[in-house]
Amino acid sequence: MTITRQDTDAIRALQGLEDGRSSVRLRAALAVGTTPDPGFVDELIERCAIEPEFLVRDMLTWALTRHPVSMTLPELIREVRSERAQARSQALHTLSKIGDRQAWPAITRTVLSDADDEVARSAWRAAVVLVPEGEESALATVLATQFGRGERETQLSLSRALVALGETIVPALRSATTAPDPRVRAHAIATQRLLRDPDAGFEFAIEEAKRVVALGAGQEGQ
């Protein structure tokens, strides 16, 4: 069997994805995306699950978007159910970049409330991209169950996802602002402020919301 130069380049690129140097892995991912080949898909997806460097993972995602959706979508959806958190997170991130709504059924309530914050954040971003027209309100209701979760970065991700859905989130926000948990109320109020003024900083919005909640609690105790 004759080995062509293209075959040799492909072998070299795949080997490069496993190199100990991140710069080599980055160049290899770029090469794979520049010259897409169906034989690369499994290796790219597997590498996404274990790649430690953010920039390399992002290049791996780009490389996957360069391949036919018919080949990448089934594999990525399978990864969403992986036991490895990074595999789930990166698969969701890649699905959001591909943007094909055939992936929507994979964005379940369980996925949107994943115990791992990074996975959940990726799921929220993917959901906003993939949600079918007319289902935005139902998505907002599910996302609102995550108010008060995690630290600032996680809370900001949720607020941004909700704000991206537009006015359809108002009923879910209104309900969350009366929740028993003060963290939930503060997060919902901060998201309301961001919906009204997207240019407002989240730090300011959340601190202001906390003051509102604290004052309300003080008045209730009088």
PDB file of N, CA, C and O in Angstrom, residues 177-220:
ATOM      1  N   THR A 177     -37.476  36.208  42.640  1.00  0.00           N
ATOM      2  CA  THR A 177     -37.205  37.326  43.558  1.00  0.00           C
ATOM      3  C   THR A 177     -37.979  37.200  44.864  1.00  0.00           C
ATOM      4  O   THR A 177     -37.721  37.964  45.795  1.00  0.00           O
ATOM      5  N   THR A 178     -38.904  36.264  44.943  1.00  0.00           N
ATOM      6  CA  THR A 178     -39.646  36.047  46.190  1.00  0.00           C
ATOM      7  C   THR A 178     -39.268  34.711  46.849  1.00  0.00           C
ATOM      8  O   THR A 178     -39.957  34.263  47.766  1.00  0.00           O
ATOM      9  N   ALA A 179     -38.201  34.096  46.387  1.00  0.00           N
ATOM     10  CA  ALA A 179     -37.770  32.802  46.938  1.00  0.00           C
ATOM     11  C   ALA A 179     -37.325  32.955  48.397  1.00  0.00           C
ATOM     12  O   ALA A 179     -36.846  34.020  48.798  1.00  0.00           O
ATOM     13  N   PRO A 180     -37.445  31.906  49.203  1.00  0.00           N
ATOM     14  CA  PRO A 180     -37.026  31.979  50.615  1.00  0.00           C
ATOM     15  C   PRO A 180     -35.524  32.211  50.788  1.00  0.00           C
ATOM     16  O   PRO A 180     -35.104  32.866  51.739  1.00  0.00           O
ATOM     17  N   ASP A 181     -34.716  31.666  49.885  1.00  0.00           N
ATOM     18  CA  ASP A 181     -33.258  31.752  49.998  1.00  0.00           C
ATOM     19  C   ASP A 181     -32.779  33.144  49.568  1.00  0.00           C
ATOM     20  O   ASP A 181     -32.994  33.557  48.429  1.00  0.00           O
ATOM     21  N   PRO A 182     -32.111  33.895  50.459  1.00  0.00           N
ATOM     22  CA  PRO A 182     -31.642  35.245  50.101  1.00  0.00           C
ATOM     23  C   PRO A 182     -30.640  35.258  48.956  1.00  0.00           C
ATOM     24  O   PRO A 182     -30.584  36.220  48.187  1.00  0.00           O
ATOM     25  N   ARG A 183     -29.841  34.196  48.826  1.00  0.00           N
ATOM     26  CA  ARG A 183     -28.894  34.134  47.703  1.00  0.00           C
ATOM     27  C   ARG A 183     -29.644  34.044  46.378  1.00  0.00           C
ATOM     28  O   ARG A 183     -29.254  34.653  45.380  1.00  0.00           O
ATOM     29  N   VAL A 184     -30.723  33.276  46.367  1.00  0.00           N
ATOM     30  CA  VAL A 184     -31.537  33.144  45.165  1.00  0.00           C
ATOM     31  C   VAL A 184     -32.178  34.483  44.822  1.00  0.00           C
ATOM     32  O   VAL A 184     -32.167  34.933  43.669  1.00  0.00           O
ATOM     33  N   ARG A 185     -32.747  35.154  45.841  1.00  0.00           N
ATOM     34  CA  ARG A 185     -33.400  36.442  45.603  1.00  0.00           C
ATOM     35  C   ARG A 185     -32.411  37.464  45.070  1.00  0.00           C
ATOM     36  O   ARG A 185     -32.696  38.191  44.108  1.00  0.00           O
ATOM     37  N   ALA A 186     -31.235  37.532  45.694  1.00  0.00           N
ATOM     38  CA  ALA A 186     -30.228  38.507  45.265  1.00  0.00           C
ATOM     39  C   ALA A 186     -29.776  38.251  43.823  1.00  0.00           C
ATOM     40  O   ALA A 186     -29.639  39.182  43.028  1.00  0.00           O
ATOM     41  N   HIS A 187     -29.558  36.989  43.491  1.00  0.00           N
ATOM     42  CA  HIS A 187     -29.116  36.640  42.142  1.00  0.00           C
ATOM     43  C   HIS A 187     -30.193  36.990  41.114  1.00  0.00           C
ATOM     44  O   HIS A 187     -29.903  37.515  40.032  1.00  0.00           O
ATOM     45  N   ALA A 188     -31.455  36.731  41.460  1.00  0.00           N
ATOM     46  CA  ALA A 188     -32.552  37.045  40.539  1.00  0.00           C
ATOM     47  C   ALA A 188     -32.692  38.554  40.346  1.00  0.00           C
ATOM     48  O   ALA A 188     -32.894  39.035  39.217  1.00  0.00           O
ATOM     49  N   ILE A 189     -32.576  39.317  41.443  1.00  0.00           N
ATOM     50  CA  ILE A 189     -32.679  40.778  41.342  1.00  0.00           C
ATOM     51  C   ILE A 189     -31.535  41.335  40.502  1.00  0.00           C
ATOM     52  O   ILE A 189     -31.727  42.233  39.668  1.00  0.00           O
ATOM     53  N   ALA A 190     -30.332  40.806  40.710  1.00  0.00           N
ATOM     54  CA  ALA A 190     -29.178  41.252  39.918  1.00  0.00           C
ATOM     55  C   ALA A 190     -29.404  40.971  38.431  1.00  0.00           C
ATOM     56  O   ALA A 190     -29.063  41.781  37.569  1.00  0.00           O
ATOM     57  N   THR A 191     -29.991  39.814  38.131  1.00  0.00           N
ATOM     58  CA  THR A 191     -30.266  39.460  36.735  1.00  0.00           C
ATOM     59  C   THR A 191     -31.326  40.385  36.145  1.00  0.00           C
ATOM     60  O   THR A 191     -31.237  40.777  34.969  1.00  0.00           O
ATOM     61  N   GLN A 192     -32.326  40.768  36.955  1.00  0.00           N
ATOM     62  CA  GLN A 192     -33.317  41.751  36.505  1.00  0.00           C
ATOM     63  C   GLN A 192     -32.641  43.055  36.094  1.00  0.00           C
ATOM     64  O   GLN A 192     -32.982  43.654  35.070  1.00  0.00           O
ATOM     65  N   ARG A 193     -31.699  43.488  36.914  1.00  0.00           N
ATOM     66  CA  ARG A 193     -30.997  44.745  36.618  1.00  0.00           C
ATOM     67  C   ARG A 193     -30.199  44.626  35.325  1.00  0.00           C
ATOM     68  O   ARG A 193     -30.164  45.562  34.518  1.00  0.00           O
ATOM     69  N   LEU A 194     -29.553  43.482  35.123  1.00  0.00           N
ATOM     70  CA  LEU A 194     -28.788  43.279  33.886  1.00  0.00           C
ATOM     71  C   LEU A 194     -29.705  43.213  32.668  1.00  0.00           C
ATOM     72  O   LEU A 194     -29.333  43.649  31.582  1.00  0.00           O
ATOM     73  N   LEU A 195     -30.903  42.668  32.848  1.00  0.00           N
ATOM     74  CA  LEU A 195     -31.859  42.618  31.738  1.00  0.00           C
ATOM     75  C   LEU A 195     -32.270  44.027  31.338  1.00  0.00           C
ATOM     76  O   LEU A 195     -32.381  44.343  30.154  1.00  0.00           O
ATOM     77  N   ARG A 196     -32.481  44.895  32.347  1.00  0.00           N
ATOM     78  CA  ARG A 196     -32.874  46.283  32.059  1.00  0.00           C
ATOM     79  C   ARG A 196     -31.707  47.092  31.515  1.00  0.00           C
ATOM     80  O   ARG A 196     -31.881  47.971  30.674  1.00  0.00           O
ATOM     81  N   ASP A 197     -30.504  46.806  32.013  1.00  0.00           N
ATOM     82  CA  ASP A 197     -29.319  47.556  31.598  1.00  0.00           C
ATOM     83  C   ASP A 197     -28.153  46.593  31.387  1.00  0.00           C
ATOM     84  O   ASP A 197     -27.361  46.350  32.296  1.00  0.00           O
ATOM     85  N   PRO A 198     -28.032  46.014  30.168  1.00  0.00           N
ATOM     86  CA  PRO A 198     -26.971  45.028  29.888  1.00  0.00           C
ATOM     87  C   PRO A 198     -25.564  45.557  30.102  1.00  0.00           C
ATOM     88  O   PRO A 198     -24.622  44.780  30.288  1.00  0.00           O
ATOM     89  N   ASP A 199     -25.403  46.901  30.083  1.00  0.00           N
ATOM     90  CA  ASP A 199     -24.068  47.468  30.263  1.00  0.00           C
ATOM     91  C   ASP A 199     -23.680  47.593  31.733  1.00  0.00           C
ATOM     92  O   ASP A 199     -22.532  47.915  32.049  1.00  0.00           O
ATOM     93  N   ALA A 200     -24.636  47.363  32.611  1.00  0.00           N
ATOM     94  CA  ALA A 200     -24.330  47.439  34.043  1.00  0.00           C
ATOM     95  C   ALA A 200     -23.396  46.300  34.434  1.00  0.00           C
ATOM     96  O   ALA A 200     -23.533  45.172  33.972  1.00  0.00           O
ATOM     97  N   GLY A 201     -22.439  46.588  35.291  1.00  0.00           N
ATOM     98  CA  GLY A 201     -21.519  45.541  35.728  1.00  0.00           C
ATOM     99  C   GLY A 201     -22.205  44.562  36.662  1.00  0.00           C
ATOM    100  O   GLY A 201     -23.039  44.956  37.492  1.00  0.00           O
ATOM    101  N   PHE A 202     -21.857  43.295  36.556  1.00  0.00           N
ATOM    102  CA  PHE A 202     -22.494  42.278  37.404  1.00  0.00           C
ATOM    103  C   PHE A 202     -22.119  42.491  38.862  1.00  0.00           C
ATOM    104  O   PHE A 202     -22.958  42.292  39.754  1.00  0.00           O
ATOM    105  N   GLU A 203     -20.878  42.889  39.132  1.00  0.00           N
ATOM    106  CA  GLU A 203     -20.453  43.104  40.514  1.00  0.00           C
ATOM    107  C   GLU A 203     -21.338  44.145  41.184  1.00  0.00           C
ATOM    108  O   GLU A 203     -21.817  43.956  42.304  1.00  0.00           O
ATOM    109  N   PHE A 204     -21.556  45.251  40.475  1.00  0.00           N
ATOM    110  CA  PHE A 204     -22.413  46.299  41.021  1.00  0.00           C
ATOM    111  C   PHE A 204     -23.834  45.783  41.208  1.00  0.00           C
ATOM    112  O   PHE A 204     -24.472  46.009  42.237  1.00  0.00           O
ATOM    113  N   ALA A 205     -24.339  45.071  40.188  1.00  0.00           N
ATOM    114  CA  ALA A 205     -25.718  44.581  40.226  1.00  0.00           C
ATOM    115  C   ALA A 205     -25.934  43.614  41.388  1.00  0.00           C
ATOM    116  O   ALA A 205     -26.944  43.688  42.092  1.00  0.00           O
ATOM    117  N   ILE A 206     -24.992  42.710  41.619  1.00  0.00           N
ATOM    118  CA  ILE A 206     -25.178  41.711  42.672  1.00  0.00           C
ATOM    119  C   ILE A 206     -25.037  42.342  44.057  1.00  0.00           C
ATOM    120  O   ILE A 206     -25.781  42.001  44.989  1.00  0.00           O
ATOM    121  N   GLU A 207     -24.110  43.299  44.206  1.00  0.00           N
ATOM    122  CA  GLU A 207     -23.953  43.958  45.505  1.00  0.00           C
ATOM    123  C   GLU A 207     -25.183  44.806  45.827  1.00  0.00           C
ATOM    124  O   GLU A 207     -25.657  44.836  46.968  1.00  0.00           O
ATOM    125  N   GLU A 208     -25.688  45.507  44.814  1.00  0.00           N
ATOM    126  CA  GLU A 208     -26.904  46.297  45.002  1.00  0.00           C
ATOM    127  C   GLU A 208     -28.085  45.389  45.346  1.00  0.00           C
ATOM    128  O   GLU A 208     -28.907  45.701  46.217  1.00  0.00           O
ATOM    129  N   ALA A 209     -28.158  44.245  44.666  1.00  0.00           N
ATOM    130  CA  ALA A 209     -29.243  43.290  44.922  1.00  0.00           C
ATOM    131  C   ALA A 209     -29.155  42.747  46.347  1.00  0.00           C
ATOM    132  O   ALA A 209     -30.174  42.565  47.022  1.00  0.00           O
ATOM    133  N   LYS A 210     -27.945  42.494  46.825  1.00  0.00           N
ATOM    134  CA  LYS A 210     -27.769  42.002  48.197  1.00  0.00           C
ATOM    135  C   LYS A 210     -28.260  43.032  49.211  1.00  0.00           C
ATOM    136  O   LYS A 210     -28.873  42.684  50.236  1.00  0.00           O
ATOM    137  N   ARG A 211     -27.992  44.319  48.922  1.00  0.00           N
ATOM    138  CA  ARG A 211     -28.463  45.369  49.823  1.00  0.00           C
ATOM    139  C   ARG A 211     -29.991  45.410  49.859  1.00  0.00           C
ATOM    140  O   ARG A 211     -30.603  45.566  50.909  1.00  0.00           O
ATOM    141  N   VAL A 212     -30.595  45.258  48.671  1.00  0.00           N
ATOM    142  CA  VAL A 212     -32.051  45.249  48.591  1.00  0.00           C
ATOM    143  C   VAL A 212     -32.633  44.096  49.403  1.00  0.00           C
ATOM    144  O   VAL A 212     -33.592  44.255  50.165  1.00  0.00           O
ATOM    145  N   VAL A 213     -32.030  42.920  49.251  1.00  0.00           N
ATOM    146  CA  VAL A 213     -32.500  41.730  49.976  1.00  0.00           C
ATOM    147  C   VAL A 213     -32.295  41.925  51.487  1.00  0.00           C
ATOM    148  O   VAL A 213     -33.180  41.605  52.292  1.00  0.00           O
ATOM    149  N   ALA A 214     -31.150  42.474  51.879  1.00  0.00           N
ATOM    150  CA  ALA A 214     -30.860  42.674  53.305  1.00  0.00           C
ATOM    151  C   ALA A 214     -31.844  43.661  53.913  1.00  0.00           C
ATOM    152  O   ALA A 214     -32.347  43.461  55.027  1.00  0.00           O
ATOM    153  N   LEU A 215     -32.131  44.746  53.205  1.00  0.00           N
ATOM    154  CA  LEU A 215     -33.092  45.734  53.693  1.00  0.00           C
ATOM    155  C   LEU A 215     -34.468  45.121  53.829  1.00  0.00           C
ATOM    156  O   LEU A 215     -35.193  45.367  54.798  1.00  0.00           O
ATOM    157  N   GLY A 216     -34.824  44.298  52.840  1.00  0.00           N
ATOM    158  CA  GLY A 216     -36.126  43.630  52.903  1.00  0.00           C
ATOM    159  C   GLY A 216     -36.226  42.698  54.092  1.00  0.00           C
ATOM    160  O   GLY A 216     -37.238  42.671  54.797  1.00  0.00           O
ATOM    161  N   ALA A 217     -35.139  41.981  54.365  1.00  0.00           N
ATOM    162  CA  ALA A 217     -35.121  41.059  55.506  1.00  0.00           C
ATOM    163  C   ALA A 217     -35.220  41.830  56.810  1.00  0.00           C
ATOM    164  O   ALA A 217     -35.906  41.417  57.755  1.00  0.00           O
ATOM    165  N   GLY A 218     -34.554  43.002  56.852  1.00  0.00           N
ATOM    166  CA  GLY A 218     -34.600  43.827  58.055  1.00  0.00           C
ATOM    167  C   GLY A 218     -35.996  44.353  58.321  1.00  0.00           C
ATOM    168  O   GLY A 218     -36.471  44.366  59.457  1.00  0.00           O
ATOM    169  N   GLN A 219     -36.680  44.758  57.270  1.00  0.00           N
ATOM    170  CA  GLN A 219     -38.027  45.265  57.405  1.00  0.00           C
ATOM    171  C   GLN A 219     -38.981  44.159  57.853  1.00  0.00           C
ATOM    172  O   GLN A 219     -39.887  44.379  58.645  1.00  0.00           O
ATOM    173  N   GLU A 220     -38.734  42.932  57.335  1.00  0.00           N
ATOM    174  CA  GLU A 220     -39.593  41.807  57.719  1.00  0.00           C
ATOM    175  C   GLU A 220     -39.440  41.506  59.205  1.00  0.00           C
ATOM    176  O   GLU A 220     -40.365  41.050  59.871  1.00  0.00           O
TER     177      GLU A 220
END
